[in-house]
Amino acid sequence: MKYWIITTLFAILILSKGIGQGIEEIDGDGIAALLQKYNDTTYVINFWATWCSPCVKEIDFFEELHTSSRDSKIKVILVSLDFPNQVEQSLIPFLEKKEISAPVMLMTDLDYNSWIERVDKSWSGAIPATLIYNKEQRVFLEQELTLDELFENVNQIMN
Amino acid sequence: MKKELFTTALTFIAIIAVNAGLKPGDKAIAFSLKNVDETTVSLSDYSDQKGVILVFTCNPCPFAKAYEKRIIQLDQKYASQGYPVVAINPNNAEISPEDTFENMKVRAEEKQYPFPYLKDETQEIYKAYGATRTPHIFLLENKGGKFKIAYIGAIDDNAMDAAAVTQRYLEAAIGALISGDTPNPNTTKAIGCVIKAKE
């Protein structure tokens, strides 16, 4: 009986993960925690939205970094700033069309002022913006990146 | 040598100044820009007002669109109290074709903007102010004929849903000025579309 309940719960968990491509929601505290993981991994966190044309231009580069570094200690996370009421209409179709496999998180705290500076003091709030860090180094880039710029910055942080 | 060093230092300071933009308390930068009605609008035209709600905004940005109605309402509410809205479109139209002067005219007409909608054609004004995104608000206060920056940042704390707003940052700042106080906070941050400039 117990076993059956656990199996069912697991099934529900897996199914619900599948809906919306497993877009995890994140708030200001979640972001702050995500930026303070001091382990062996280098985190590449990109703030973007489907409506932001420079973000859309560079998103393939983050996907490429994600797929090319699956076995290495690099973790790419795409934090979407699409409005939560636009997920079904804009975010999911976009991710499906672009075949994005990198993890995507949806920011649900719309009082941006309460968390922007927790990401980086210098951030004005314009996107795209990318934070690359590990336990030793950190760089915040409030700009659109080329593929080369992205990989160069990641390499610099890792070396 | 000394002179050279001095010039280098000056250039360096100038670069820092340009990048940093304006802060609350700083003197506002004068502008004279073309409005959608083909007239030229200058900051000095507002010298008989108590202040100006300067809004860097644009046509296509979803955040600008989400705030468009609220910006119109701000003008309707505060212009009569001496704080009219002046909107400036800072985007380069080659990069952002929806932001051509013609498209700005269409937008202003369609939405019946009660305020001027100016084109920062040379992109010097937004850079001088240090605006980085749309919408980006600079609340100016008229102090004896000279405009000073009183508040920089967001309109409120919910771009998606005006009905769900809990903190009206800009209105609180205007309220502070009306009652002779200094806005607190005098700076807030918000997500917005990066201003489109040529490399």
Coordinates of C-alpha atoms in Angstrom, one line a residue:
Chain A
M1 CA 0.0 0.0 0.0
K2 CA 2.7 2.4 1.0
Y3 CA 4.7 1.5 -2.0
W4 CA 1.7 2.2 -4.2
I5 CA 1.3 5.7 -2.8
I6 CA 4.9 6.5 -3.3
T7 CA 4.8 5.2 -6.9
T8 CA 1.8 7.3 -7.6
L9 CA 3.4 10.4 -6.1
F10 CA 6.5 9.9 -8.2
A11 CA 4.3 9.5 -11.3
I12 CA 2.5 12.7 -10.5
L13 CA 5.8 14.5 -9.9
I14 CA 7.3 13.3 -13.2
L15 CA 4.1 14.1 -15.1
S16 CA 3.8 17.6 -13.7
K17 CA 7.5 18.2 -14.5
G18 CA 6.7 17.4 -18.1
I19 CA 4.0 20.0 -18.3
G20 CA 5.5 23.3 -19.2
Q21 CA 8.8 21.7 -19.9
G22 CA 9.6 21.6 -16.3
I23 CA 9.8 25.3 -15.8
E24 CA 10.7 25.8 -12.2
E25 CA 9.5 29.0 -10.6
I26 CA 11.9 31.2 -8.7
D27 CA 11.6 34.3 -6.5
G28 CA 14.0 36.9 -5.2
D29 CA 15.2 34.6 -2.3
G30 CA 15.6 31.7 -4.8
I31 CA 17.8 33.9 -7.0
A32 CA 19.9 35.0 -4.1
A33 CA 20.5 31.4 -3.1
L34 CA 21.3 30.4 -6.7
L35 CA 24.0 33.0 -6.8
Q36 CA 25.7 31.8 -3.6
K37 CA 26.6 28.1 -4.4
Y38 CA 30.2 27.7 -3.6
N39 CA 31.0 24.2 -5.0
D40 CA 33.1 22.9 -7.9
T41 CA 30.6 24.0 -10.5
T42 CA 30.7 27.2 -12.6
Y43 CA 27.3 28.7 -12.9
V44 CA 26.2 30.6 -16.0
I45 CA 23.0 32.4 -15.2
N46 CA 21.3 34.3 -18.0
F47 CA 18.5 36.8 -17.5
W48 CA 16.3 37.0 -20.5
A49 CA 12.7 37.0 -21.9
T50 CA 11.1 35.9 -25.1
W51 CA 10.2 39.5 -26.0
C52 CA 13.8 40.8 -25.7
S53 CA 15.3 40.6 -29.2
P54 CA 19.0 40.7 -28.1
C55 CA 18.2 38.0 -25.6
V56 CA 16.6 35.8 -28.3
K57 CA 19.7 36.4 -30.5
E58 CA 22.1 35.0 -27.9
I59 CA 20.0 32.2 -26.4
D60 CA 21.3 29.7 -28.9
F61 CA 24.8 30.4 -27.6
F62 CA 23.7 29.5 -24.0
E63 CA 22.0 26.3 -25.4
E64 CA 25.3 25.5 -27.1
L65 CA 27.3 26.0 -24.0
H66 CA 24.8 23.8 -22.1
T67 CA 24.9 20.9 -24.6
S68 CA 28.7 21.1 -25.1
S69 CA 29.4 21.1 -21.3
R70 CA 27.0 18.4 -20.1
D71 CA 29.8 16.4 -18.6
S72 CA 31.9 19.3 -17.4
K73 CA 31.3 21.3 -14.3
I74 CA 29.3 24.0 -16.0
K75 CA 25.7 24.6 -15.2
V76 CA 23.7 26.9 -17.5
I77 CA 20.4 28.3 -16.1
L78 CA 18.1 30.6 -18.1
V79 CA 16.1 32.8 -15.8
S80 CA 13.0 34.0 -17.8
L81 CA 11.6 37.4 -17.0
D82 CA 8.5 36.8 -19.1
F83 CA 5.4 37.7 -17.3
P84 CA 3.9 34.7 -15.5
N85 CA 0.7 35.1 -17.4
Q86 CA 2.6 34.7 -20.7
V87 CA 4.1 31.3 -20.0
E88 CA 1.6 29.2 -22.0
Q89 CA 1.3 31.7 -24.7
S90 CA 4.9 32.8 -25.2
L91 CA 7.5 31.0 -23.1
I92 CA 6.6 27.4 -23.7
P93 CA 6.0 27.7 -27.5
F94 CA 9.4 29.6 -27.8
L95 CA 11.3 26.9 -25.9
E96 CA 9.7 24.2 -28.0
K97 CA 10.4 26.0 -31.2
K98 CA 14.0 26.7 -30.3
E99 CA 14.4 23.2 -28.8
I100 CA 16.0 24.6 -25.6
S101 CA 17.2 21.8 -23.4
A102 CA 19.0 24.1 -20.8
P103 CA 17.1 24.5 -17.6
V104 CA 14.7 27.4 -17.6
M105 CA 13.4 29.1 -14.5
L106 CA 10.5 31.6 -14.4
M107 CA 10.9 34.6 -12.2
T108 CA 7.7 35.1 -10.3
D109 CA 8.7 38.1 -8.0
L110 CA 7.6 41.1 -10.0
D111 CA 8.8 43.6 -7.5
Y112 CA 12.1 43.7 -9.4
N113 CA 13.5 46.5 -7.2
S114 CA 13.5 44.0 -4.3
W115 CA 16.0 41.6 -5.9
I116 CA 17.9 43.2 -8.9
E117 CA 20.7 44.5 -6.6
R118 CA 20.9 41.0 -5.0
V119 CA 22.1 39.7 -8.4
D120 CA 24.6 42.5 -8.8
K121 CA 24.9 46.0 -7.4
S122 CA 25.8 47.4 -10.8
W123 CA 22.8 45.9 -12.6
S124 CA 20.4 48.6 -14.0
G125 CA 17.7 46.0 -14.7
A126 CA 18.2 46.0 -18.5
I127 CA 18.3 42.6 -20.2
P128 CA 20.0 40.6 -21.5
A129 CA 22.3 40.2 -18.5
T130 CA 24.5 37.3 -17.5
L131 CA 26.2 36.3 -14.3
I132 CA 29.0 33.7 -14.5
Y133 CA 30.5 32.6 -11.2
N134 CA 32.2 29.8 -9.3
K135 CA 33.6 29.7 -5.8
E136 CA 36.6 31.7 -6.8
Q137 CA 35.5 34.3 -9.4
R138 CA 32.5 36.1 -10.6
V139 CA 31.6 38.4 -13.6
F140 CA 28.4 40.2 -14.3
L141 CA 27.7 41.3 -17.9
E142 CA 24.9 43.7 -18.6
Q143 CA 25.1 43.2 -22.4
E144 CA 24.4 41.0 -25.3
L145 CA 27.1 38.3 -25.8
T146 CA 28.5 36.7 -28.9
L147 CA 29.2 33.0 -28.8
D148 CA 33.0 33.8 -28.5
E149 CA 32.4 36.3 -25.8
L150 CA 30.3 33.8 -23.8
F151 CA 32.8 31.0 -24.1
E152 CA 35.8 33.4 -23.4
N153 CA 34.1 34.7 -20.2
V154 CA 33.3 31.2 -19.0
N155 CA 36.9 30.1 -19.7
Q156 CA 38.3 33.1 -17.8
I157 CA 36.2 32.3 -14.8
M158 CA 37.2 28.7 -14.8
N159 CA 40.9 29.4 -15.1
Chain B
M1 CA 54.2 65.3 -19.3
K2 CA 52.2 66.9 -16.5
K3 CA 49.8 68.4 -19.0
E4 CA 49.4 65.0 -20.7
L5 CA 48.7 63.3 -17.5
F6 CA 46.1 65.9 -16.6
T7 CA 44.4 65.5 -20.0
T8 CA 44.4 61.8 -19.5
A9 CA 42.9 62.1 -16.1
L10 CA 40.3 64.5 -17.4
T11 CA 39.3 62.1 -20.2
F12 CA 39.1 59.3 -17.7
I13 CA 36.8 61.4 -15.4
A14 CA 34.7 62.4 -18.4
I15 CA 34.3 58.7 -19.4
I16 CA 33.3 57.8 -15.8
A17 CA 30.8 60.7 -15.8
V18 CA 29.2 59.6 -19.1
N19 CA 28.9 56.0 -18.0
A20 CA 27.5 56.8 -14.6
G21 CA 24.7 59.1 -15.7
L22 CA 22.8 61.3 -13.3
K23 CA 22.0 60.6 -9.7
P24 CA 19.3 62.1 -7.5
G25 CA 20.4 65.6 -6.5
D26 CA 22.2 66.2 -9.8
K27 CA 21.3 69.0 -12.1
A28 CA 19.0 67.8 -14.9
I29 CA 20.4 68.0 -18.4
A30 CA 18.7 70.4 -20.8
F31 CA 17.3 69.0 -24.0
S32 CA 15.6 70.2 -27.1
L33 CA 14.0 67.4 -29.1
K34 CA 11.5 66.9 -31.9
N35 CA 8.0 66.0 -30.8
V36 CA 5.6 63.8 -32.8
D37 CA 3.6 67.0 -33.7
E38 CA 6.7 68.3 -35.5
T39 CA 7.3 71.0 -32.9
T40 CA 10.5 71.2 -30.8
V41 CA 10.1 70.6 -27.1
S42 CA 12.7 71.8 -24.6
L43 CA 13.1 71.3 -20.9
S44 CA 13.2 75.0 -20.5
D45 CA 9.6 75.1 -21.8
Y46 CA 8.6 73.7 -18.4
S47 CA 10.3 76.3 -16.2
D48 CA 6.9 77.5 -14.9
Q49 CA 6.1 73.9 -13.7
K50 CA 7.0 72.4 -10.3
G51 CA 8.6 69.5 -12.0
V52 CA 8.6 67.1 -14.9
I53 CA 8.0 63.3 -15.1
L54 CA 10.6 62.4 -17.7
V55 CA 9.9 58.9 -19.1
F56 CA 12.3 57.1 -21.4
T57 CA 10.1 54.7 -23.3
C58 CA 9.5 53.2 -26.7
N59 CA 6.9 51.6 -29.0
P60 CA 7.6 47.8 -29.0
C61 CA 9.0 47.0 -25.5
P62 CA 6.4 44.9 -23.6
F63 CA 7.3 46.7 -20.3
A64 CA 6.8 50.0 -22.0
K65 CA 3.4 48.7 -23.4
A66 CA 2.4 47.4 -20.0
Y67 CA 3.0 50.8 -18.5
E68 CA 1.7 52.9 -21.3
K69 CA -1.8 53.3 -19.8
R70 CA -0.3 54.1 -16.4
I71 CA 2.0 56.7 -17.9
I72 CA -1.1 58.4 -19.5
Q73 CA -2.9 58.3 -16.2
L74 CA 0.1 59.8 -14.4
D75 CA 0.0 62.8 -16.8
Q76 CA -3.8 63.1 -16.3
K77 CA -3.3 63.0 -12.5
Y78 CA -0.2 65.1 -12.1
A79 CA 0.0 67.6 -15.0
S80 CA -2.6 69.8 -13.3
Q81 CA -0.6 69.6 -10.1
G82 CA 2.5 70.9 -11.8
Y83 CA 4.2 67.6 -12.8
P84 CA 3.5 66.9 -16.4
V85 CA 4.9 63.8 -18.3
V86 CA 7.4 64.2 -21.0
A87 CA 8.2 61.0 -22.9
I88 CA 11.4 60.5 -24.8
N89 CA 12.0 57.6 -27.2
P90 CA 15.8 56.8 -27.1
N91 CA 16.0 53.9 -29.5
N92 CA 17.9 53.8 -32.7
A93 CA 15.3 53.2 -35.4
E94 CA 17.7 51.3 -37.6
I95 CA 18.0 48.6 -34.9
S96 CA 14.5 49.0 -33.7
P97 CA 12.3 49.7 -36.8
E98 CA 9.2 50.1 -34.7
D99 CA 10.7 53.2 -33.2
T100 CA 11.0 55.3 -36.3
F101 CA 9.7 58.9 -35.9
E102 CA 6.7 57.9 -38.2
N103 CA 5.8 54.9 -36.0
M104 CA 6.1 57.1 -32.9
K105 CA 3.5 59.5 -34.5
V106 CA 1.2 56.6 -35.2
R107 CA 1.5 55.3 -31.6
A108 CA 0.9 58.7 -30.0
E109 CA -2.1 59.3 -32.2
E110 CA -3.6 55.9 -31.7
K111 CA -3.2 56.0 -27.9
Q112 CA -4.0 59.8 -27.7
Y113 CA -0.9 60.6 -25.7
P114 CA -1.7 63.8 -23.7
F115 CA 2.0 64.5 -23.4
P116 CA 4.9 65.1 -25.8
Y117 CA 6.6 62.1 -27.3
L118 CA 10.1 63.1 -28.3
K119 CA 12.7 61.5 -30.4
D120 CA 16.3 61.4 -29.0
E121 CA 17.6 61.2 -32.6
T122 CA 21.3 61.6 -31.7
Q123 CA 20.9 59.4 -28.6
E124 CA 22.9 61.9 -26.6
I125 CA 20.1 62.7 -24.1
Y126 CA 19.5 59.2 -22.8
K127 CA 23.2 58.7 -22.4
A128 CA 23.6 61.9 -20.6
Y129 CA 20.9 61.0 -18.2
G130 CA 22.2 57.5 -17.8
A131 CA 18.9 55.8 -18.9
T132 CA 19.6 52.1 -19.7
R133 CA 16.2 50.6 -20.3
T134 CA 12.6 51.4 -21.3
P135 CA 10.6 52.5 -19.4
H136 CA 13.1 54.4 -17.2
I137 CA 11.8 57.3 -15.1
F138 CA 13.6 60.5 -14.1
L139 CA 11.5 62.7 -11.9
L140 CA 12.7 66.3 -12.1
E141 CA 12.1 69.0 -9.5
N142 CA 12.1 72.7 -10.4
K143 CA 14.2 74.4 -7.9
G144 CA 14.1 78.2 -8.5
G145 CA 14.1 77.7 -12.3
K146 CA 16.7 75.0 -12.3
F147 CA 15.7 71.3 -12.7
K148 CA 17.2 68.8 -10.4
I149 CA 16.9 65.0 -10.3
A150 CA 14.6 64.0 -7.5
Y151 CA 14.0 60.3 -8.3
I152 CA 15.2 57.7 -10.7
G153 CA 13.7 54.3 -11.4
A154 CA 10.5 52.4 -11.6
I155 CA 6.9 53.5 -11.7
D156 CA 5.6 50.8 -9.3
D157 CA 6.2 47.2 -8.2
N158 CA 4.1 45.3 -10.7
A159 CA 4.7 45.7 -14.4
M160 CA 2.4 42.9 -15.4
D161 CA -0.7 43.8 -13.5
A162 CA -1.6 47.4 -12.5
A163 CA -4.3 46.0 -10.2
A164 CA -1.8 44.0 -8.2
V165 CA 0.5 47.0 -7.5
T166 CA 1.4 47.4 -3.8
Q167 CA 4.1 50.1 -4.0
R168 CA 3.7 53.1 -6.2
Y169 CA 7.4 54.3 -6.1
L170 CA 7.0 57.2 -8.5
E171 CA 3.8 58.5 -7.0
A172 CA 5.3 58.3 -3.6
A173 CA 8.3 60.4 -4.9
I174 CA 5.9 63.0 -6.4
G175 CA 4.0 63.1 -3.1
A176 CA 7.1 63.7 -1.2
L177 CA 8.0 66.7 -3.5
I178 CA 4.5 68.1 -3.1
S179 CA 4.8 68.0 0.6
G180 CA 8.3 69.5 0.5
D181 CA 10.1 66.3 1.4
T182 CA 12.9 64.3 -0.3
P183 CA 11.7 61.1 -2.0
N184 CA 12.6 58.0 -0.1
P185 CA 13.6 55.8 -1.8
N186 CA 15.0 58.2 -4.4
T187 CA 16.2 55.3 -6.6
T188 CA 14.5 52.0 -7.5
K189 CA 15.4 49.4 -10.2
A190 CA 13.2 47.5 -12.6
I191 CA 13.5 45.1 -15.5
G192 CA 13.2 46.7 -18.8
C193 CA 14.2 46.5 -22.5
V194 CA 17.7 47.6 -23.1
I195 CA 17.9 50.8 -25.1
K196 CA 18.9 50.1 -28.7
A197 CA 22.0 51.9 -29.7
K198 CA 24.4 51.5 -32.6
E199 CA 27.7 49.8 -31.5

